[in-house]
Coordinates of C-alpha atoms in Angstrom, one line a residue:
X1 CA 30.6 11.0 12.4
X2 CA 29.2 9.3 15.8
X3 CA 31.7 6.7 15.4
X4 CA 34.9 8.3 14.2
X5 CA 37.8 8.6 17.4
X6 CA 38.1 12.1 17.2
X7 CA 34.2 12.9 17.8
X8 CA 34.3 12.8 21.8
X9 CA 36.8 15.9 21.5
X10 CA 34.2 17.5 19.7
X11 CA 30.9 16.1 21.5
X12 CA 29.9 19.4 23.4
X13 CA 30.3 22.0 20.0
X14 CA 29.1 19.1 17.7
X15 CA 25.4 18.4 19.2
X16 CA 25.7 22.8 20.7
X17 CA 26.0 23.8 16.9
X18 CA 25.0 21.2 14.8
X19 CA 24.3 23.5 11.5
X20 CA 28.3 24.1 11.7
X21 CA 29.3 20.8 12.6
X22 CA 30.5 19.7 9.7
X23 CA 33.0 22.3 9.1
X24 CA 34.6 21.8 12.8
X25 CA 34.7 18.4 12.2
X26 CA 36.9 18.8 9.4
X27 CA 39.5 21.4 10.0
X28 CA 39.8 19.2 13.3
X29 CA 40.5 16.2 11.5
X30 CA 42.4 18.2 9.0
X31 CA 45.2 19.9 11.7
X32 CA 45.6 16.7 13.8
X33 CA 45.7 13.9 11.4
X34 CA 47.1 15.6 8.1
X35 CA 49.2 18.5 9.7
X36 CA 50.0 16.9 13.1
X37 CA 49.0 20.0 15.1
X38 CA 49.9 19.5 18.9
X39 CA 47.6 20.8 22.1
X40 CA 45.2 20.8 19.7
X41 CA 41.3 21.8 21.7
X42 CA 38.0 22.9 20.5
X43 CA 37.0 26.4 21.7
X44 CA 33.5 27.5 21.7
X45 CA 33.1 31.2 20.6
X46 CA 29.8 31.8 22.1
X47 CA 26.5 32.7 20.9
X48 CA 27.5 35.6 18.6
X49 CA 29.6 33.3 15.9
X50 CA 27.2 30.4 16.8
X51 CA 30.0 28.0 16.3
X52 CA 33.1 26.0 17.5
X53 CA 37.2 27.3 17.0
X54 CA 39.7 25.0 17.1
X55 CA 43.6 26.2 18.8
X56 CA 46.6 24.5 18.6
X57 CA 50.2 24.5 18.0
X58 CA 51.9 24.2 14.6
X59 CA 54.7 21.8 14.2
X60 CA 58.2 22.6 13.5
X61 CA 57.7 26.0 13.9
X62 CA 59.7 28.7 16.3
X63 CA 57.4 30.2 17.8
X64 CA 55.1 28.2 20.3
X65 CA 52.1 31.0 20.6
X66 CA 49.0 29.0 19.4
X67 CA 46.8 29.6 16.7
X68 CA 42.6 30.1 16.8
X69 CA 41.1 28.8 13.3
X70 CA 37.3 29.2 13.0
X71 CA 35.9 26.6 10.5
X72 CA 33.3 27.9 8.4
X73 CA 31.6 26.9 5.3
X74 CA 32.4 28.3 1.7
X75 CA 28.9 29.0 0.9
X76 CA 28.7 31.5 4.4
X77 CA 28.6 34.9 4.5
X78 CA 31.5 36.3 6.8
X79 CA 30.5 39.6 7.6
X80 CA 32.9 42.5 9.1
X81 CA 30.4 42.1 12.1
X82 CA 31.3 38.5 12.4
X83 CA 35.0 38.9 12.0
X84 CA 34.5 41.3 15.0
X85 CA 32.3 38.8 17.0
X86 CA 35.2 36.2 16.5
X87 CA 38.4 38.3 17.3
X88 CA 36.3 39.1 20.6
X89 CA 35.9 35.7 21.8
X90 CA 39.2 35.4 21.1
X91 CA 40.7 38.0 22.9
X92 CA 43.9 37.0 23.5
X93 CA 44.8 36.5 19.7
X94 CA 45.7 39.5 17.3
X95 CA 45.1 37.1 14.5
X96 CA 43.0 34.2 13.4
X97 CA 42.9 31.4 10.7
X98 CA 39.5 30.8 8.5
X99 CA 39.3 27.1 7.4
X100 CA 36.8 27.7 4.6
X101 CA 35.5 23.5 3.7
X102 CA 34.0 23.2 0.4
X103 CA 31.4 20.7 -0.6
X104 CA 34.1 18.0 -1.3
X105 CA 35.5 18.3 1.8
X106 CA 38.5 20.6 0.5
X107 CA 39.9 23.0 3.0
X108 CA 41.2 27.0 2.6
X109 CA 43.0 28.7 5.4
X110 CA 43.0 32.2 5.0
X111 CA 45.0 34.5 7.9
X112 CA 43.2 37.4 9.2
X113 CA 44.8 39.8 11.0
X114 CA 42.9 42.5 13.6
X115 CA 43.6 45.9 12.6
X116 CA 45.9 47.3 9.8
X117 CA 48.8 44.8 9.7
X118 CA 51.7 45.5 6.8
X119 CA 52.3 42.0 4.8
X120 CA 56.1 40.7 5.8
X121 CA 59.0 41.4 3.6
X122 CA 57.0 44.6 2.9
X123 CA 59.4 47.4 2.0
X124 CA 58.6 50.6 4.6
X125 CA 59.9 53.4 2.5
X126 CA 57.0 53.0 0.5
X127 CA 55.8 51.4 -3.3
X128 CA 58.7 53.2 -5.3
X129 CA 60.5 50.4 -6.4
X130 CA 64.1 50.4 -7.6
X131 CA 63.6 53.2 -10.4
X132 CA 66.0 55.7 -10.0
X133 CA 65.7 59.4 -11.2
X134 CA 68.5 61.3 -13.0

């Protein structure tokens, strides 16, 4: 990992949490090399997550408000508490990406959202559907 370019943007969270390392070095990787982020930077979320976030910008995309993802390993718990801990660090984000990095090296993104959000395209007037009654 020493060697590859993109480690001295990640020196200071690599060697500060080195038991979550390996997932910050991969969802880094991941969202400037394979999904050509822009501004991409490492955030550290302090000593309540006990790990590195990475924010950027999505290409080709309208909006231009960045994004926080928080790496974190498949085989860790992610507590409520946590979730909590991160969305505090990040206090200027209403939402945050998990990049969940398997033992192959596969990566999940899953959006969280802080609070009750309704899912877009979701109909307000409630579940009822199209039936009609006579």
């Amino acid at each position: 990992m020493n060697a590859h370019p993109s480690t001295s943007a990640l020196t200071l969270l690599l060697s500060k949490y080195p038991k979550t390392s390996g997932t910050l070095f991969l969802v880094y990787n991941d969202v400037v090399h394979a999904q050509s982020w822009k501004d991409v930077e490492s955030v550290d979320l302090g000593e309540q997550c006990l790990r590195g976030a990475i924010k950027g910008r999505r290409p080709n995309t309208d909006t231009n408000e960045p994004v926080y993802i928080v790496p974190c390993a498949l085989a860790e718990t992610v507590s409520y508490a946590w979730l909590h801990s991160a969305f505090k660090s990040l206090s200027d984000s209403s939402e945050i990406c998990l990049g969940m990095t398997a033992d192959d090296s596969s990566i999940v993104y899953y959006k969280i959202s802080s609070g009750i959000v309704k899912p877009p395209g979701l109909v307000s007037s409630g579940c009822r559907g199209n039936a009609s009654s006579e």
